[in-house]
Amino acid sequence: MPSTLAGLLSSSSIRVNPDPPSPSTPIADSISTIHAFLSKWDPHTSLSSGFLSAASHLHSYLLHLSTSSANSAHRELVRTNSLLQSAMRRLDQELKHHLLAISDAQSTADQISTVRAIVETMLSTGYGEECITTYQSIRRSAVTSQLKQLGFDISLNLSRKLFKVSWEALDHQTKLWIDASSRAVCRVFYSERQLSDTIFGASPEPIRDSVFASVVADIASTFFSFPETVSVRARNSPERLFSILDMHEKITNLIPDIEVLFGCEPTVMVLSKVTSAITNLIEAARMSLNEFEKAVRKAKPHSSPGGGILSLSRYVMNYLVCLFDYEASLHMILGSMPQEMNTSSFDIQISDDWYGSPVSVRIAWLIHVLLQKLESMAESYRDVALSYLFLVNNLQYIVKKVKDSSLKDSLGEEWVVAQEKKVRRYMEGHVRSAWANMSAALPVKEEEHVERVREFEMVFQKGMKERESWVIVDERMREEVRQLVEGMVVPAYRGWYQVYRRTMEVRFTPEFIRSRILGLYEDPDSRSGSNSSSSSVSGSGSNSSNSAKLLCRLGCYMSQEGDLSVLHQEELDEARKGELLLQYHSRDDVAQQGEVSLRLQIEDVDSSISE
């Protein structure tokens, strides 16, 4: 059977038998009916079934005359053919009129029945090509109009135009395509398939398929070429990865419906376009992920005021949290993608079944890249203590984002625990490097107490001024560090103060020292809110035994001469049990810390302090 629609229409399968008209229906009567209809035709009146029957008889008579050898047959043949042409022109106008009144296959039964009768008459009388041309023209306009109502204008979304529009305009059109895609497939294209199958129901299946293809194939191909065009433009743009994933998710979810609608041979070009679009979307998503990783690695080193959370950390983590919402699409995209990652450098060993999917591994890797970048940026701080504080805030933020999102289920409890231990090691490194020199400056010997107390007052004032802009964003950790610092300084100072305050002038009371310490590390963004955890700090400045143990491990909880606080002494004794008490032998040792690189400091803390 011919593959083209013209070939199908000329095939014998839709031809009537060229027998002469039935004696019961004289040809003269048919000619009279045709003449009467043509002379009184009104597009607003109902189409007479007698006219359709007369047109069919006229065509049969025409075929009979074409085989006749009578002398008068030629003249009659020309007259009959001219009359049939006039009848078909009028019938074509009727077809246009009724087609314009039809919206879809759900239109009234009378409308559908009338159009079907006209179509069958035109096909049977040899005017199938004209019939389908009219049908195709009107229905293509209808389909285009329906898509425009959904927000997708075919004329504005041709590939050659999309490469010239601005990113803002392209983003807007992408959103419109995503919103319109399901209704375009399941309502517009599906309804058009139903309509063509109903109207051309008496025709063979190849004709029905070809008619449907002639109406929607080009339109559908343009519609599904949109994601392909966008993916080509956006493949090096990480911020548009989510639009790519949205389109990939939409189109893959619609694959079963698309295959049903466009599974026939005349519409195979649409399936090919859909396959190409998916392939390009996958490639664009992979390239965007790679570009995102490169962008993190190439981010310009800079510090955050007060050691706070870097904008890069917020951006990357919010990006990854949103990214994981597309786990299904990402699994398809990353499943066959070579993993060019050195997973041996991860904080915990990755086994073959760890994390459960390549998506989780990729997420963990991108966080690892961010952590490496943060450690590199931390070295831009001249103050080692501030470097540690920067790492504390940013890693704690990363851990919190993971724990408060679906990333926790993906990365697993083991990953969270490993990062939380690292946060505490950074925190301990900060406390040690920031406050050990102040603790060492406390007066300890009676013969030098005047000089030492003045030195301490100077160190304290300088330290408070330097640290007044430092922040700890996490409220619980902020309170814990405050208590640790208080435990390092206040108990020893209080003990000394109670002994010597009557024999010399002392500028600062223990309560003043304590209040200044408890006012440190405030996050400007949280000052307007209530600080519920501050109520846990006792009025006497006492710490929990855990804090005492940590201070002991930091080498900063040193017994001072004249310390009269029984509670703190008991905590110190408890802390010493089973713990190694590290003490600085001189203030020179403390000063030398600042000369050691941050990287060595981190390695030293990680290796020397065990949980």
mmCIF file with all atom_site columns, N, CA, C and O in Angstrom, residues 296-333:
data_model
loop_
_atom_site.group_PDB
_atom_site.id
_atom_site.type_symbol
_atom_site.label_atom_id
_atom_site.label_alt_id
_atom_site.label_comp_id
_atom_site.label_asym_id
_atom_site.label_entity_id
_atom_site.label_seq_id
_atom_site.pdbx_PDB_ins_code
_atom_site.Cartn_x
_atom_site.Cartn_y
_atom_site.Cartn_z
_atom_site.occupancy
_atom_site.B_iso_or_equiv
_atom_site.pdbx_formal_charge
_atom_site.auth_seq_id
_atom_site.auth_comp_id
_atom_site.auth_asym_id
_atom_site.auth_atom_id
_atom_site.pdbx_PDB_model_num
ATOM 1   N N  . VAL A 1 296 ? 32.174 26.144 42.022 1.00 0.00 ? 296 VAL A N  1
ATOM 2   C CA . VAL A 1 296 ? 32.496 26.087 43.450 1.00 0.00 ? 296 VAL A CA 1
ATOM 3   C C  . VAL A 1 296 ? 34.003 26.083 43.640 1.00 0.00 ? 296 VAL A C  1
ATOM 4   O O  . VAL A 1 296 ? 34.546 26.797 44.493 1.00 0.00 ? 296 VAL A O  1
ATOM 5   N N  . ARG A 1 297 ? 34.681 25.286 42.836 1.00 0.00 ? 297 ARG A N  1
ATOM 6   C CA . ARG A 1 297 ? 36.143 25.211 42.963 1.00 0.00 ? 297 ARG A CA 1
ATOM 7   C C  . ARG A 1 297 ? 36.821 26.545 42.632 1.00 0.00 ? 297 ARG A C  1
ATOM 8   O O  . ARG A 1 297 ? 37.846 26.889 43.221 1.00 0.00 ? 297 ARG A O  1
ATOM 9   N N  . LYS A 1 298 ? 36.243 27.278 41.667 1.00 0.00 ? 298 LYS A N  1
ATOM 10  C CA . LYS A 1 298 ? 36.874 28.516 41.209 1.00 0.00 ? 298 LYS A CA 1
ATOM 11  C C  . LYS A 1 298 ? 36.376 29.753 41.944 1.00 0.00 ? 298 LYS A C  1
ATOM 12  O O  . LYS A 1 298 ? 36.766 30.869 41.598 1.00 0.00 ? 298 LYS A O  1
ATOM 13  N N  . ALA A 1 299 ? 35.492 29.571 42.927 1.00 0.00 ? 299 ALA A N  1
ATOM 14  C CA . ALA A 1 299 ? 34.979 30.724 43.668 1.00 0.00 ? 299 ALA A CA 1
ATOM 15  C C  . ALA A 1 299 ? 36.144 31.512 44.265 1.00 0.00 ? 299 ALA A C  1
ATOM 16  O O  . ALA A 1 299 ? 37.084 30.941 44.816 1.00 0.00 ? 299 ALA A O  1
ATOM 17  N N  . LYS A 1 300 ? 36.099 32.829 44.143 1.00 0.00 ? 300 LYS A N  1
ATOM 18  C CA . LYS A 1 300 ? 37.192 33.662 44.616 1.00 0.00 ? 300 LYS A CA 1
ATOM 19  C C  . LYS A 1 300 ? 37.315 33.574 46.132 1.00 0.00 ? 300 LYS A C  1
ATOM 20  O O  . LYS A 1 300 ? 36.322 33.713 46.845 1.00 0.00 ? 300 LYS A O  1
ATOM 21  N N  . PRO A 1 301 ? 38.528 33.335 46.635 1.00 0.00 ? 301 PRO A N  1
ATOM 22  C CA . PRO A 1 301 ? 38.714 33.249 48.091 1.00 0.00 ? 301 PRO A CA 1
ATOM 23  C C  . PRO A 1 301 ? 38.381 34.573 48.758 1.00 0.00 ? 301 PRO A C  1
ATOM 24  O O  . PRO A 1 301 ? 38.854 35.625 48.349 1.00 0.00 ? 301 PRO A O  1
ATOM 25  N N  . HIS A 1 302 ? 37.513 34.511 49.739 1.00 0.00 ? 302 HIS A N  1
ATOM 26  C CA . HIS A 1 302 ? 37.236 35.684 50.550 1.00 0.00 ? 302 HIS A CA 1
ATOM 27  C C  . HIS A 1 302 ? 36.664 35.219 51.881 1.00 0.00 ? 302 HIS A C  1
ATOM 28  O O  . HIS A 1 302 ? 36.149 34.118 51.994 1.00 0.00 ? 302 HIS A O  1
ATOM 29  N N  . SER A 1 303 ? 36.799 36.076 52.859 1.00 0.00 ? 303 SER A N  1
ATOM 30  C CA . SER A 1 303 ? 36.363 35.726 54.200 1.00 0.00 ? 303 SER A CA 1
ATOM 31  C C  . SER A 1 303 ? 35.006 36.329 54.492 1.00 0.00 ? 303 SER A C  1
ATOM 32  O O  . SER A 1 303 ? 34.547 37.234 53.804 1.00 0.00 ? 303 SER A O  1
ATOM 33  N N  . SER A 1 304 ? 34.376 35.785 55.528 1.00 0.00 ? 304 SER A N  1
ATOM 34  C CA . SER A 1 304 ? 33.087 36.299 55.971 1.00 0.00 ? 304 SER A CA 1
ATOM 35  C C  . SER A 1 304 ? 33.303 37.089 57.248 1.00 0.00 ? 304 SER A C  1
ATOM 36  O O  . SER A 1 304 ? 34.030 36.637 58.141 1.00 0.00 ? 304 SER A O  1
ATOM 37  N N  . PRO A 1 305 ? 32.717 38.287 57.371 1.00 0.00 ? 305 PRO A N  1
ATOM 38  C CA . PRO A 1 305 ? 32.933 39.099 58.577 1.00 0.00 ? 305 PRO A CA 1
ATOM 39  C C  . PRO A 1 305 ? 32.589 38.333 59.846 1.00 0.00 ? 305 PRO A C  1
ATOM 40  O O  . PRO A 1 305 ? 31.520 37.723 59.948 1.00 0.00 ? 305 PRO A O  1
ATOM 41  N N  . GLY A 1 306 ? 33.519 38.369 60.792 1.00 0.00 ? 306 GLY A N  1
ATOM 42  C CA . GLY A 1 306 ? 33.286 37.698 62.062 1.00 0.00 ? 306 GLY A CA 1
ATOM 43  C C  . GLY A 1 306 ? 33.292 36.195 62.005 1.00 0.00 ? 306 GLY A C  1
ATOM 44  O O  . GLY A 1 306 ? 32.883 35.525 62.959 1.00 0.00 ? 306 GLY A O  1
ATOM 45  N N  . GLY A 1 307 ? 33.738 35.629 60.877 1.00 0.00 ? 307 GLY A N  1
ATOM 46  C CA . GLY A 1 307 ? 33.766 34.176 60.758 1.00 0.00 ? 307 GLY A CA 1
ATOM 47  C C  . GLY A 1 307 ? 32.399 33.572 60.540 1.00 0.00 ? 307 GLY A C  1
ATOM 48  O O  . GLY A 1 307 ? 32.185 32.388 60.811 1.00 0.00 ? 307 GLY A O  1
ATOM 49  N N  . GLY A 1 308 ? 31.447 34.365 60.045 1.00 0.00 ? 308 GLY A N  1
ATOM 50  C CA . GLY A 1 308 ? 30.082 33.884 59.852 1.00 0.00 ? 308 GLY A CA 1
ATOM 51  C C  . GLY A 1 308 ? 29.935 32.989 58.642 1.00 0.00 ? 308 GLY A C  1
ATOM 52  O O  . GLY A 1 308 ? 30.912 32.574 58.007 1.00 0.00 ? 308 GLY A O  1
ATOM 53  N N  . ILE A 1 309 ? 28.698 32.697 58.323 1.00 0.00 ? 309 ILE A N  1
ATOM 54  C CA . ILE A 1 309 ? 28.398 31.784 57.217 1.00 0.00 ? 309 ILE A CA 1
ATOM 55  C C  . ILE A 1 309 ? 28.620 32.498 55.891 1.00 0.00 ? 309 ILE A C  1
ATOM 56  O O  . ILE A 1 309 ? 28.093 33.584 55.656 1.00 0.00 ? 309 ILE A O  1
ATOM 57  N N  . LEU A 1 310 ? 29.374 31.871 55.036 1.00 0.00 ? 310 LEU A N  1
ATOM 58  C CA . LEU A 1 310 ? 29.702 32.439 53.737 1.00 0.00 ? 310 LEU A CA 1
ATOM 59  C C  . LEU A 1 310 ? 28.499 32.318 52.796 1.00 0.00 ? 310 LEU A C  1
ATOM 60  O O  . LEU A 1 310 ? 27.756 31.333 52.840 1.00 0.00 ? 310 LEU A O  1
ATOM 61  N N  . SER A 1 311 ? 28.314 33.304 51.960 1.00 0.00 ? 311 SER A N  1
ATOM 62  C CA . SER A 1 311 ? 27.220 33.242 50.986 1.00 0.00 ? 311 SER A CA 1
ATOM 63  C C  . SER A 1 311 ? 27.365 32.029 50.075 1.00 0.00 ? 311 SER A C  1
ATOM 64  O O  . SER A 1 311 ? 26.374 31.457 49.626 1.00 0.00 ? 311 SER A O  1
ATOM 65  N N  . LEU A 1 312 ? 28.595 31.624 49.801 1.00 0.00 ? 312 LEU A N  1
ATOM 66  C CA . LEU A 1 312 ? 28.829 30.436 48.979 1.00 0.00 ? 312 LEU A CA 1
ATOM 67  C C  . LEU A 1 312 ? 28.236 29.199 49.640 1.00 0.00 ? 312 LEU A C  1
ATOM 68  O O  . LEU A 1 312 ? 27.628 28.352 48.967 1.00 0.00 ? 312 LEU A O  1
ATOM 69  N N  . SER A 1 313 ? 28.397 29.073 50.957 1.00 0.00 ? 313 SER A N  1
ATOM 70  C CA . SER A 1 313 ? 27.844 27.923 51.672 1.00 0.00 ? 313 SER A CA 1
ATOM 71  C C  . SER A 1 313 ? 26.331 27.896 51.563 1.00 0.00 ? 313 SER A C  1
ATOM 72  O O  . SER A 1 313 ? 25.722 26.838 51.323 1.00 0.00 ? 313 SER A O  1
ATOM 73  N N  . ARG A 1 314 ? 25.704 29.045 51.741 1.00 0.00 ? 314 ARG A N  1
ATOM 74  C CA . ARG A 1 314 ? 24.249 29.107 51.649 1.00 0.00 ? 314 ARG A CA 1
ATOM 75  C C  . ARG A 1 314 ? 23.781 28.752 50.238 1.00 0.00 ? 314 ARG A C  1
ATOM 76  O O  . ARG A 1 314 ? 22.834 27.977 50.058 1.00 0.00 ? 314 ARG A O  1
ATOM 77  N N  . TYR A 1 315 ? 24.455 29.314 49.258 1.00 0.00 ? 315 TYR A N  1
ATOM 78  C CA . TYR A 1 315 ? 24.046 29.067 47.872 1.00 0.00 ? 315 TYR A CA 1
ATOM 79  C C  . TYR A 1 315 ? 24.180 27.587 47.520 1.00 0.00 ? 315 TYR A C  1
ATOM 80  O O  . TYR A 1 315 ? 23.251 26.977 46.978 1.00 0.00 ? 315 TYR A O  1
ATOM 81  N N  . VAL A 1 316 ? 25.322 27.006 47.826 1.00 0.00 ? 316 VAL A N  1
ATOM 82  C CA . VAL A 1 316 ? 25.572 25.613 47.448 1.00 0.00 ? 316 VAL A CA 1
ATOM 83  C C  . VAL A 1 316 ? 24.602 24.676 48.159 1.00 0.00 ? 316 VAL A C  1
ATOM 84  O O  . VAL A 1 316 ? 24.020 23.776 47.539 1.00 0.00 ? 316 VAL A O  1
ATOM 85  N N  . MET A 1 317 ? 24.389 24.870 49.449 1.00 0.00 ? 317 MET A N  1
ATOM 86  C CA . MET A 1 317 ? 23.526 23.955 50.189 1.00 0.00 ? 317 MET A CA 1
ATOM 87  C C  . MET A 1 317 ? 22.064 24.099 49.774 1.00 0.00 ? 317 MET A C  1
ATOM 88  O O  . MET A 1 317 ? 21.350 23.098 49.645 1.00 0.00 ? 317 MET A O  1
ATOM 89  N N  . ASN A 1 318 ? 21.613 25.322 49.569 1.00 0.00 ? 318 ASN A N  1
ATOM 90  C CA . ASN A 1 318 ? 20.246 25.496 49.079 1.00 0.00 ? 318 ASN A CA 1
ATOM 91  C C  . ASN A 1 318 ? 20.090 24.875 47.689 1.00 0.00 ? 318 ASN A C  1
ATOM 92  O O  . ASN A 1 318 ? 19.052 24.281 47.367 1.00 0.00 ? 318 ASN A O  1
ATOM 93  N N  . TYR A 1 319 ? 21.119 24.994 46.890 1.00 0.00 ? 319 TYR A N  1
ATOM 94  C CA . TYR A 1 319 ? 21.135 24.397 45.548 1.00 0.00 ? 319 TYR A CA 1
ATOM 95  C C  . TYR A 1 319 ? 21.011 22.873 45.645 1.00 0.00 ? 319 TYR A C  1
ATOM 96  O O  . TYR A 1 319 ? 20.212 22.245 44.946 1.00 0.00 ? 319 TYR A O  1
ATOM 97  N N  . LEU A 1 320 ? 21.792 22.277 46.545 1.00 0.00 ? 320 LEU A N  1
ATOM 98  C CA . LEU A 1 320 ? 21.799 20.818 46.668 1.00 0.00 ? 320 LEU A CA 1
ATOM 99  C C  . LEU A 1 320 ? 20.505 20.292 47.272 1.00 0.00 ? 320 LEU A C  1
ATOM 100 O O  . LEU A 1 320 ? 20.021 19.221 46.877 1.00 0.00 ? 320 LEU A O  1
ATOM 101 N N  . VAL A 1 321 ? 19.943 21.022 48.236 1.00 0.00 ? 321 VAL A N  1
ATOM 102 C CA . VAL A 1 321 ? 18.662 20.605 48.817 1.00 0.00 ? 321 VAL A CA 1
ATOM 103 C C  . VAL A 1 321 ? 17.586 20.590 47.736 1.00 0.00 ? 321 VAL A C  1
ATOM 104 O O  . VAL A 1 321 ? 16.799 19.638 47.637 1.00 0.00 ? 321 VAL A O  1
ATOM 105 N N  . CYS A 1 322 ? 17.543 21.640 46.923 1.00 0.00 ? 322 CYS A N  1
ATOM 106 C CA . CYS A 1 322 ? 16.581 21.681 45.821 1.00 0.00 ? 322 CYS A CA 1
ATOM 107 C C  . CYS A 1 322 ? 16.886 20.600 44.789 1.00 0.00 ? 322 CYS A C  1
ATOM 108 O O  . CYS A 1 322 ? 15.975 19.977 44.229 1.00 0.00 ? 322 CYS A O  1
ATOM 109 N N  . LEU A 1 323 ? 18.158 20.363 44.553 1.00 0.00 ? 323 LEU A N  1
ATOM 110 C CA . LEU A 1 323 ? 18.566 19.374 43.552 1.00 0.00 ? 323 LEU A CA 1
ATOM 111 C C  . LEU A 1 323 ? 18.071 17.980 43.917 1.00 0.00 ? 323 LEU A C  1
ATOM 112 O O  . LEU A 1 323 ? 17.647 17.209 43.048 1.00 0.00 ? 323 LEU A O  1
ATOM 113 N N  . PHE A 1 324 ? 18.100 17.660 45.202 1.00 0.00 ? 324 PHE A N  1
ATOM 114 C CA . PHE A 1 324 ? 17.728 16.310 45.608 1.00 0.00 ? 324 PHE A CA 1
ATOM 115 C C  . PHE A 1 324 ? 16.237 16.048 45.434 1.00 0.00 ? 324 PHE A C  1
ATOM 116 O O  . PHE A 1 324 ? 15.802 14.891 45.436 1.00 0.00 ? 324 PHE A O  1
ATOM 117 N N  . ASP A 1 325 ? 15.434 17.100 45.267 1.00 0.00 ? 325 ASP A N  1
ATOM 118 C CA . ASP A 1 325 ? 14.013 16.902 44.987 1.00 0.00 ? 325 ASP A CA 1
ATOM 119 C C  . ASP A 1 325 ? 13.810 16.223 43.635 1.00 0.00 ? 325 ASP A C  1
ATOM 120 O O  . ASP A 1 325 ? 12.723 15.710 43.357 1.00 0.00 ? 325 ASP A O  1
ATOM 121 N N  . TYR A 1 326 ? 14.837 16.231 42.811 1.00 0.00 ? 326 TYR A N  1
ATOM 122 C CA . TYR A 1 326 ? 14.758 15.613 41.485 1.00 0.00 ? 326 TYR A CA 1
ATOM 123 C C  . TYR A 1 326 ? 15.488 14.266 41.466 1.00 0.00 ? 326 TYR A C  1
ATOM 124 O O  . TYR A 1 326 ? 16.091 13.894 40.462 1.00 0.00 ? 326 TYR A O  1
ATOM 125 N N  . GLU A 1 327 ? 15.415 13.556 42.562 1.00 0.00 ? 327 GLU A N  1
ATOM 126 C CA . GLU A 1 327 ? 16.194 12.329 42.688 1.00 0.00 ? 327 GLU A CA 1
ATOM 127 C C  . GLU A 1 327 ? 15.902 11.338 41.563 1.00 0.00 ? 327 GLU A C  1
ATOM 128 O O  . GLU A 1 327 ? 16.805 10.700 41.014 1.00 0.00 ? 327 GLU A O  1
ATOM 129 N N  . ALA A 1 328 ? 14.616 11.182 41.192 1.00 0.00 ? 328 ALA A N  1
ATOM 130 C CA . ALA A 1 328 ? 14.263 10.212 40.150 1.00 0.00 ? 328 ALA A CA 1
ATOM 131 C C  . ALA A 1 328 ? 14.914 10.570 38.819 1.00 0.00 ? 328 ALA A C  1
ATOM 132 O O  . ALA A 1 328 ? 15.515 9.716  38.151 1.00 0.00 ? 328 ALA A O  1
ATOM 133 N N  . SER A 1 329 ? 14.792 11.834 38.427 1.00 0.00 ? 329 SER A N  1
ATOM 134 C CA . SER A 1 329 ? 15.413 12.257 37.163 1.00 0.00 ? 329 SER A CA 1
ATOM 135 C C  . SER A 1 329 ? 16.929 12.170 37.241 1.00 0.00 ? 329 SER A C  1
ATOM 136 O O  . SER A 1 329 ? 17.596 11.731 36.291 1.00 0.00 ? 329 SER A O  1
ATOM 137 N N  . LEU A 1 330 ? 17.488 12.582 38.371 1.00 0.00 ? 330 LEU A N  1
ATOM 138 C CA . LEU A 1 330 ? 18.940 12.533 38.526 1.00 0.00 ? 330 LEU A CA 1
ATOM 139 C C  . LEU A 1 330 ? 19.463 11.102 38.484 1.00 0.00 ? 330 LEU A C  1
ATOM 140 O O  . LEU A 1 330 ? 20.567 10.851 38.003 1.00 0.00 ? 330 LEU A O  1
ATOM 141 N N  . HIS A 1 331 ? 18.674 10.176 39.008 1.00 0.00 ? 331 HIS A N  1
ATOM 142 C CA . HIS A 1 331 ? 19.104 8.774  38.971 1.00 0.00 ? 331 HIS A CA 1
ATOM 143 C C  . HIS A 1 331 ? 19.244 8.303  37.521 1.00 0.00 ? 331 HIS A C  1
ATOM 144 O O  . HIS A 1 331 ? 20.194 7.592  37.180 1.00 0.00 ? 331 HIS A O  1
ATOM 145 N N  . MET A 1 332 ? 18.299 8.708  36.660 1.00 0.00 ? 332 MET A N  1
ATOM 146 C CA . MET A 1 332 ? 18.395 8.358  35.241 1.00 0.00 ? 332 MET A CA 1
ATOM 147 C C  . MET A 1 332 ? 19.579 9.058  34.587 1.00 0.00 ? 332 MET A C  1
ATOM 148 O O  . MET A 1 332 ? 20.276 8.476  33.751 1.00 0.00 ? 332 MET A O  1
ATOM 149 N N  . ILE A 1 333 ? 19.806 10.302 34.980 1.00 0.00 ? 333 ILE A N  1
ATOM 150 C CA . ILE A 1 333 ? 20.856 11.103 34.349 1.00 0.00 ? 333 ILE A CA 1
ATOM 151 C C  . ILE A 1 333 ? 22.243 10.644 34.783 1.00 0.00 ? 333 ILE A C  1
ATOM 152 O O  . ILE A 1 333 ? 23.168 10.568 33.969 1.00 0.00 ? 333 ILE A O  1
#
